[in-house]
mmCIF file of C-alpha atoms in Angstrom:
data_model
loop_
_atom_site.group_PDB
_atom_site.id
_atom_site.type_symbol
_atom_site.label_atom_id
_atom_site.label_comp_id
_atom_site.label_asym_id
_atom_site.label_seq_id
_atom_site.Cartn_x
_atom_site.Cartn_y
_atom_site.Cartn_z
ATOM 1 C CA MET M 182 96.692 104.076 96.192
ATOM 2 C CA LYS M 183 94.040 106.549 97.337
ATOM 3 C CA LEU M 184 93.174 107.378 100.915
ATOM 4 C CA THR M 185 89.856 106.488 102.443
ATOM 5 C CA LYS M 186 87.391 109.369 102.248
ATOM 6 C CA ALA M 187 87.181 109.564 106.038
ATOM 7 C CA PHE M 188 90.914 109.926 106.525
ATOM 8 C CA SER M 189 91.290 112.375 103.661
ATOM 9 C CA PHE M 190 88.563 114.487 105.226
ATOM 10 C CA ALA M 191 90.224 114.315 108.646
ATOM 11 C CA ILE M 192 93.569 115.428 107.232
ATOM 12 C CA THR M 193 91.846 118.277 105.389
ATOM 13 C CA LEU M 194 90.118 119.480 108.552
ATOM 14 C CA ALA M 195 93.366 119.409 110.517
ATOM 15 C CA VAL M 196 95.555 121.208 108.021
ATOM 16 C CA ALA M 197 93.391 123.417 105.829
ATOM 17 C CA PRO M 198 92.983 126.314 108.330
ATOM 18 C CA LEU M 199 96.736 126.534 108.907
ATOM 19 C CA LEU M 200 97.509 126.397 105.210
ATOM 20 C CA GLN M 201 94.875 129.024 104.496
ATOM 21 C CA ALA M 202 96.495 131.362 107.011
ATOM 22 C CA ALA M 203 99.935 130.732 105.521
ATOM 23 C CA SER M 204 98.873 131.550 101.973
ATOM 24 C CA ALA M 205 100.407 134.838 100.859
ATOM 25 C CA THR M 206 98.251 135.264 97.736
ATOM 26 C CA ASP M 207 95.170 133.657 96.293
ATOM 27 C CA ILE M 208 95.645 131.410 93.265
ATOM 28 C CA PRO M 209 93.005 132.389 90.678
ATOM 29 C CA ASN M 210 92.634 128.887 89.238
ATOM 30 C CA GLU M 211 93.260 126.962 92.469
ATOM 31 C CA THR M 212 90.107 124.851 92.135
ATOM 32 C CA GLU M 213 91.019 123.753 88.615
ATOM 33 C CA LEU M 214 94.631 123.035 89.577
ATOM 34 C CA LYS M 215 93.592 120.967 92.608
ATOM 35 C CA LYS M 216 91.276 118.893 90.441
ATOM 36 C CA GLN M 217 93.939 118.414 87.768
ATOM 37 C CA VAL M 218 96.573 117.163 90.240
ATOM 38 C CA SER M 219 94.053 115.049 92.139
ATOM 39 C CA ASP M 220 92.605 113.416 89.017
ATOM 40 C CA VAL M 221 95.981 112.576 87.502
ATOM 41 C CA LEU M 222 97.835 111.445 90.649
ATOM 42 C CA GLY M 223 94.995 110.201 92.867
ATOM 43 C CA VAL M 224 96.088 112.385 95.778
ATOM 44 C CA ASN M 225 94.081 114.705 98.001
ATOM 45 C CA VAL M 226 95.199 118.302 97.385
ATOM 46 C CA LEU M 227 94.666 120.407 100.494
ATOM 47 C CA LYS M 228 95.976 123.770 99.331
ATOM 48 C CA ILE M 229 97.841 125.412 96.487
ATOM 49 C CA GLN M 230 99.836 128.567 97.057
ATOM 50 C CA SER M 231 102.783 130.496 95.669
ATOM 51 C CA SER M 232 106.188 128.855 96.068
ATOM 52 C CA PRO M 233 109.528 130.597 96.726
ATOM 53 C CA ILE M 234 110.124 130.467 92.948
ATOM 54 C CA ASP M 235 108.204 133.004 90.890
ATOM 55 C CA GLY M 236 105.823 131.355 88.458
ATOM 56 C CA LEU M 237 105.761 128.017 90.305
ATOM 57 C CA TYR M 238 103.086 126.943 92.777
ATOM 58 C CA GLN M 239 103.416 124.529 95.701
ATOM 59 C CA ALA M 240 100.621 122.060 96.328
ATOM 60 C CA PHE M 241 100.123 120.607 99.814
ATOM 61 C CA THR M 242 98.813 117.056 99.420
ATOM 62 C CA ASP M 243 98.322 113.912 101.470
ATOM 63 C CA ARG M 244 101.618 112.716 99.936
ATOM 64 C CA GLY M 245 103.666 115.775 100.845
ATOM 65 C CA VAL M 246 104.484 118.917 98.842
ATOM 66 C CA LEU M 247 104.441 118.966 95.041
ATOM 67 C CA TYR M 248 105.320 121.836 92.718
ATOM 68 C CA VAL M 249 103.055 122.606 89.775
ATOM 69 C CA SER M 250 103.119 125.062 86.901
ATOM 70 C CA PRO M 251 100.381 127.742 86.790
ATOM 71 C CA ASP M 252 98.666 126.038 83.853
ATOM 72 C CA GLY M 253 98.671 122.652 85.599
ATOM 73 C CA THR M 254 100.591 120.849 82.834
ATOM 74 C CA LYS M 255 103.956 120.420 84.559
ATOM 75 C CA LEU M 256 104.771 118.947 87.979
ATOM 76 C CA ILE M 257 107.946 118.602 90.057
ATOM 77 C CA HIS M 258 108.353 116.152 92.925
ATOM 78 C CA GLY M 259 111.352 116.788 95.146
ATOM 79 C CA ASN M 260 112.933 119.164 97.628
ATOM 80 C CA MET M 261 113.622 122.830 97.001
ATOM 81 C CA TYR M 262 116.721 124.363 98.623
ATOM 82 C CA ASP M 263 117.837 127.933 99.287
ATOM 83 C CA LEU M 264 121.424 128.243 98.028
ATOM 84 C CA LYS M 265 121.897 131.619 99.725
ATOM 85 C CA ASN M 266 120.650 130.492 103.126
ATOM 86 C CA GLY M 267 122.839 127.555 104.072
ATOM 87 C CA MET M 268 121.026 125.130 101.756
ATOM 88 C CA GLN M 269 117.841 125.447 103.806
ATOM 89 C CA ASN M 270 115.304 122.847 102.704
ATOM 90 C CA LEU M 271 112.346 125.041 101.745
ATOM 91 C CA THR M 272 110.085 122.064 101.108
ATOM 92 C CA GLU M 273 110.721 120.775 104.606
ATOM 93 C CA ALA M 274 110.140 124.245 106.060
ATOM 94 C CA ALA M 275 106.757 124.438 104.338
ATOM 95 C CA LEU M 276 105.664 121.127 105.877
ATOM 96 C CA ALA M 277 106.976 121.622 109.415
ATOM 97 C CA GLY M 278 104.089 123.697 110.754
ATOM 98 C CA PRO M 279 101.239 121.583 109.348
ATOM 99 C CA ARG M 280 102.837 118.399 110.717
ATOM 100 C CA ILE M 281 102.386 119.613 114.300
ATOM 101 C CA ASP M 282 98.626 119.986 113.865
ATOM 102 C CA MET M 283 98.357 116.706 111.958
ATOM 103 C CA LEU M 284 100.023 114.788 114.795
ATOM 104 C CA LYS M 285 97.610 115.934 117.492
ATOM 105 C CA PRO M 286 94.681 113.610 116.600
ATOM 106 C CA PHE M 287 97.069 110.626 116.801
ATOM 107 C CA GLU M 288 98.464 111.256 120.281
ATOM 108 C CA GLU M 289 96.230 108.611 121.901
ATOM 109 C CA ASP M 290 97.497 106.025 119.395
ATOM 110 C CA MET M 291 101.182 106.631 120.132
ATOM 111 C CA LEU M 292 103.326 104.161 122.067
ATOM 112 C CA VAL M 293 105.222 106.413 124.468
ATOM 113 C CA TYR M 294 108.559 105.714 126.129
ATOM 114 C CA LYS M 295 108.650 108.630 128.529
ATOM 115 C CA ALA M 296 111.818 110.153 129.937
ATOM 116 C CA LYS M 297 111.767 110.646 133.720
ATOM 117 C CA ASP M 298 113.294 114.105 133.340
ATOM 118 C CA GLU M 299 111.561 115.039 130.114
ATOM 119 C CA LYS M 300 113.150 117.905 128.192
ATOM 120 C CA HIS M 301 112.255 117.040 124.622
ATOM 121 C CA VAL M 302 109.640 114.934 122.821
ATOM 122 C CA VAL M 303 110.126 113.307 119.429
ATOM 123 C CA THR M 304 107.671 111.286 117.373
ATOM 124 C CA ILE M 305 109.175 108.408 115.433
ATOM 125 C CA PHE M 306 107.511 106.521 112.593
ATOM 126 C CA THR M 307 108.802 102.996 113.049
ATOM 127 C CA ASP M 308 108.683 99.488 111.581
ATOM 128 C CA VAL M 309 109.275 96.385 113.696
ATOM 129 C CA ASP M 310 111.288 94.689 110.917
ATOM 130 C CA CYS M 311 113.549 97.656 110.122
ATOM 131 C CA GLY M 312 117.165 97.084 111.176
ATOM 132 C CA TYR M 313 117.869 100.671 112.165
ATOM 133 C CA CYS M 314 114.495 100.891 113.939
ATOM 134 C CA ARG M 315 115.600 97.931 116.035
ATOM 135 C CA LYS M 316 118.966 99.563 116.725
ATOM 136 C CA LEU M 317 117.227 102.769 117.812
ATOM 137 C CA HIS M 318 114.879 100.841 120.088
ATOM 138 C CA GLN M 319 117.778 99.025 121.729
ATOM 139 C CA GLU M 320 119.120 102.423 122.766
ATOM 140 C CA MET M 321 115.820 103.649 124.239
ATOM 141 C CA ASP M 322 117.349 104.045 127.714
ATOM 142 C CA GLY M 323 119.998 106.305 126.211
ATOM 143 C CA TYR M 324 117.394 108.642 124.711
ATOM 144 C CA ASN M 325 115.344 108.663 127.896
ATOM 145 C CA ASP M 326 118.432 109.334 130.056
ATOM 146 C CA LEU M 327 119.077 112.465 127.979
ATOM 147 C CA GLY M 328 115.541 113.666 128.670
ATOM 148 C CA ILE M 329 114.139 112.649 125.284
ATOM 149 C CA THR M 330 110.677 111.099 125.331
ATOM 150 C CA VAL M 331 110.066 108.861 122.326
ATOM 151 C CA ARG M 332 106.578 108.483 120.853
ATOM 152 C CA TYR M 333 106.054 105.784 118.228
ATOM 153 C CA LEU M 334 103.663 105.729 115.303
ATOM 154 C CA ALA M 335 103.472 102.830 112.870
ATOM 155 C CA PHE M 336 104.866 102.953 109.356
ATOM 156 C CA PRO M 337 104.869 99.398 107.936
ATOM 157 C CA ARG M 338 107.270 99.645 105.020
ATOM 158 C CA ALA M 339 105.540 96.835 103.157
ATOM 159 C CA GLY M 340 102.445 98.992 102.931
ATOM 160 C CA ILE M 341 98.759 98.389 103.610
ATOM 161 C CA PRO M 342 97.586 95.630 103.585
ATOM 162 C CA SER M 343 100.564 93.376 104.343
ATOM 163 C CA ALA M 344 101.821 90.822 106.845
ATOM 164 C CA ASN M 345 104.122 93.593 108.061
ATOM 165 C CA ALA M 346 101.118 95.792 108.862
ATOM 166 C CA GLN M 347 99.405 92.913 110.657
ATOM 167 C CA GLU M 348 102.508 92.443 112.792
ATOM 168 C CA MET M 349 102.446 96.120 113.688
ATOM 169 C CA GLU M 350 98.757 95.854 114.568
ATOM 170 C CA ALA M 351 99.520 92.932 116.888
ATOM 171 C CA VAL M 352 102.022 95.122 118.748
ATOM 172 C CA TRP M 353 99.648 98.057 119.111
ATOM 173 C CA CYS M 354 96.792 95.759 120.214
ATOM 174 C CA ALA M 355 98.794 93.723 122.742
ATOM 175 C CA LYS M 356 97.938 93.915 126.452
ATOM 176 C CA ASP M 357 101.324 95.544 127.012
ATOM 177 C CA PRO M 358 102.178 97.326 123.739
ATOM 178 C CA LEU M 359 105.501 98.695 124.998
ATOM 179 C CA LYS M 360 106.720 95.205 125.896
ATOM 180 C CA ALA M 361 105.290 93.822 122.659
ATOM 181 C CA MET M 362 107.265 96.395 120.695
ATOM 182 C CA THR M 363 110.466 95.321 122.423
ATOM 183 C CA ASP M 364 109.633 91.662 121.810
ATOM 184 C CA ALA M 365 108.942 92.271 118.123
ATOM 185 C CA LYS M 366 112.126 94.270 117.634
ATOM 186 C CA THR M 367 114.265 91.596 119.248
ATOM 187 C CA GLY M 368 112.933 88.870 116.957
ATOM 188 C CA GLY M 369 110.236 87.549 119.268
ATOM 189 C CA ASN M 370 106.749 86.548 118.200
ATOM 190 C CA VAL M 371 103.823 88.740 119.170
ATOM 191 C CA LYS M 372 100.440 87.050 119.332
ATOM 192 C CA ALA M 373 98.144 88.227 116.555
ATOM 193 C CA ALA M 374 95.493 90.657 117.749
ATOM 194 C CA SER M 375 93.224 93.305 116.318
ATOM 195 C CA CYS M 376 91.741 96.482 117.754
ATOM 196 C CA ASP M 377 91.142 100.110 116.822
ATOM 197 C CA ALA M 378 94.866 100.721 116.440
ATOM 198 C CA ASN M 379 94.431 102.665 113.186
ATOM 199 C CA ILE M 380 97.675 101.302 111.718
ATOM 200 C CA GLU M 381 96.528 102.248 108.232
ATOM 201 C CA GLU M 382 95.811 105.833 109.260
ATOM 202 C CA GLN M 383 99.191 106.101 110.976
ATOM 203 C CA TYR M 384 100.845 104.859 107.790
ATOM 204 C CA ARG M 385 98.894 107.336 105.637
ATOM 205 C CA LEU M 386 99.858 110.132 107.996
ATOM 206 C CA GLY M 387 103.508 109.237 107.482
ATOM 207 C CA GLN M 388 103.003 109.393 103.730
ATOM 208 C CA ALA M 389 101.381 112.818 104.076
ATOM 209 C CA PHE M 390 104.507 113.898 105.953
ATOM 210 C CA GLY M 391 106.650 112.842 103.000
ATOM 211 C CA ILE M 392 108.046 109.755 104.750
ATOM 212 C CA ASN M 393 109.227 106.859 102.593
ATOM 213 C CA GLY M 394 111.499 104.991 105.005
ATOM 214 C CA THR M 395 112.053 104.250 108.673
ATOM 215 C CA PRO M 396 112.941 105.352 111.231
ATOM 216 C CA ALA M 397 111.660 108.849 110.540
ATOM 217 C CA ILE M 398 111.912 111.301 113.432
ATOM 218 C CA VAL M 399 109.599 114.294 113.794
ATOM 219 C CA LEU M 400 110.925 116.952 116.159
ATOM 220 C CA GLU M 401 108.717 119.113 118.383
ATOM 221 C CA ASN M 402 108.751 121.941 115.831
ATOM 222 C CA GLY M 403 107.594 119.658 113.010
ATOM 223 C CA VAL M 404 110.988 119.245 111.350
ATOM 224 C CA LEU M 405 111.447 115.761 109.893
ATOM 225 C CA VAL M 406 114.775 114.000 110.444
ATOM 226 C CA PRO M 407 115.062 110.893 108.254
ATOM 227 C CA GLY M 408 117.012 107.888 109.443
ATOM 228 C CA TYR M 409 118.583 106.612 112.634
ATOM 229 C CA GLN M 410 120.467 108.913 115.004
ATOM 230 C CA PRO M 411 122.149 107.691 118.209
ATOM 231 C CA PRO M 412 121.068 109.423 121.451
ATOM 232 C CA GLU M 413 123.794 112.080 121.642
ATOM 233 C CA ALA M 414 123.468 112.911 117.947
ATOM 234 C CA LEU M 415 119.699 113.248 118.210
ATOM 235 C CA LEU M 416 120.023 115.574 121.195
ATOM 236 C CA LYS M 417 122.428 117.737 119.179
ATOM 237 C CA THR M 418 119.989 117.752 116.251
ATOM 238 C CA ILE M 419 117.142 118.784 118.549
ATOM 239 C CA LYS M 420 119.151 121.658 120.023
ATOM 240 C CA THR M 421 120.244 122.781 116.563
ATOM 241 C CA ASN M 422 116.608 122.998 115.436
ATOM 242 C CA ILE M 423 115.195 124.779 118.481
#
């Protein structure tokens, strides 16, 4: 499924300058490679640059990072790890910086559960029907008590369009979205409503981040932590990644 032209353009504007600055060398046939990947996969390719492996390029797209051969005939989808550096996820490291810039235009759309003594801020892509998302939400006071502010963005796992996405839109468009989120995650019904909640754009942003399940936690430095973590464990993860 392809992005809308408007959202693809917005993502490009947000990320392209940062990716340009991060590029160590110019790719002679970058234009041709971008077109090849885009035409075959239907993704928006923002930048192609050298990867940590000689002779292999990494392509930043609106579906995450892909690896492509110099002639554009071979493609790898997956994570690259550094065996000599504690199994560092090099794919994740490449995406961390751009994620920070990509989040900024969505700050007004976030549902924020603010800690009184805020020390850390995490952004969580959530789904109202996800069991572990509900478990995480039930422990919101625990995160807040540890100084962790939680910001929600929508990631309806059923995709766009879907009844799941409509349910998420109802939460974001409710008079009291924070209460509506709690109601939805405890099995309550939220009255259908529509507004400029941009649920689809939030979902596409999650896909650009490489997210394919919920909850997905983005730390302040752009590192993505997949899956549920209880309050104390999340605080430890945050401190480990500072």
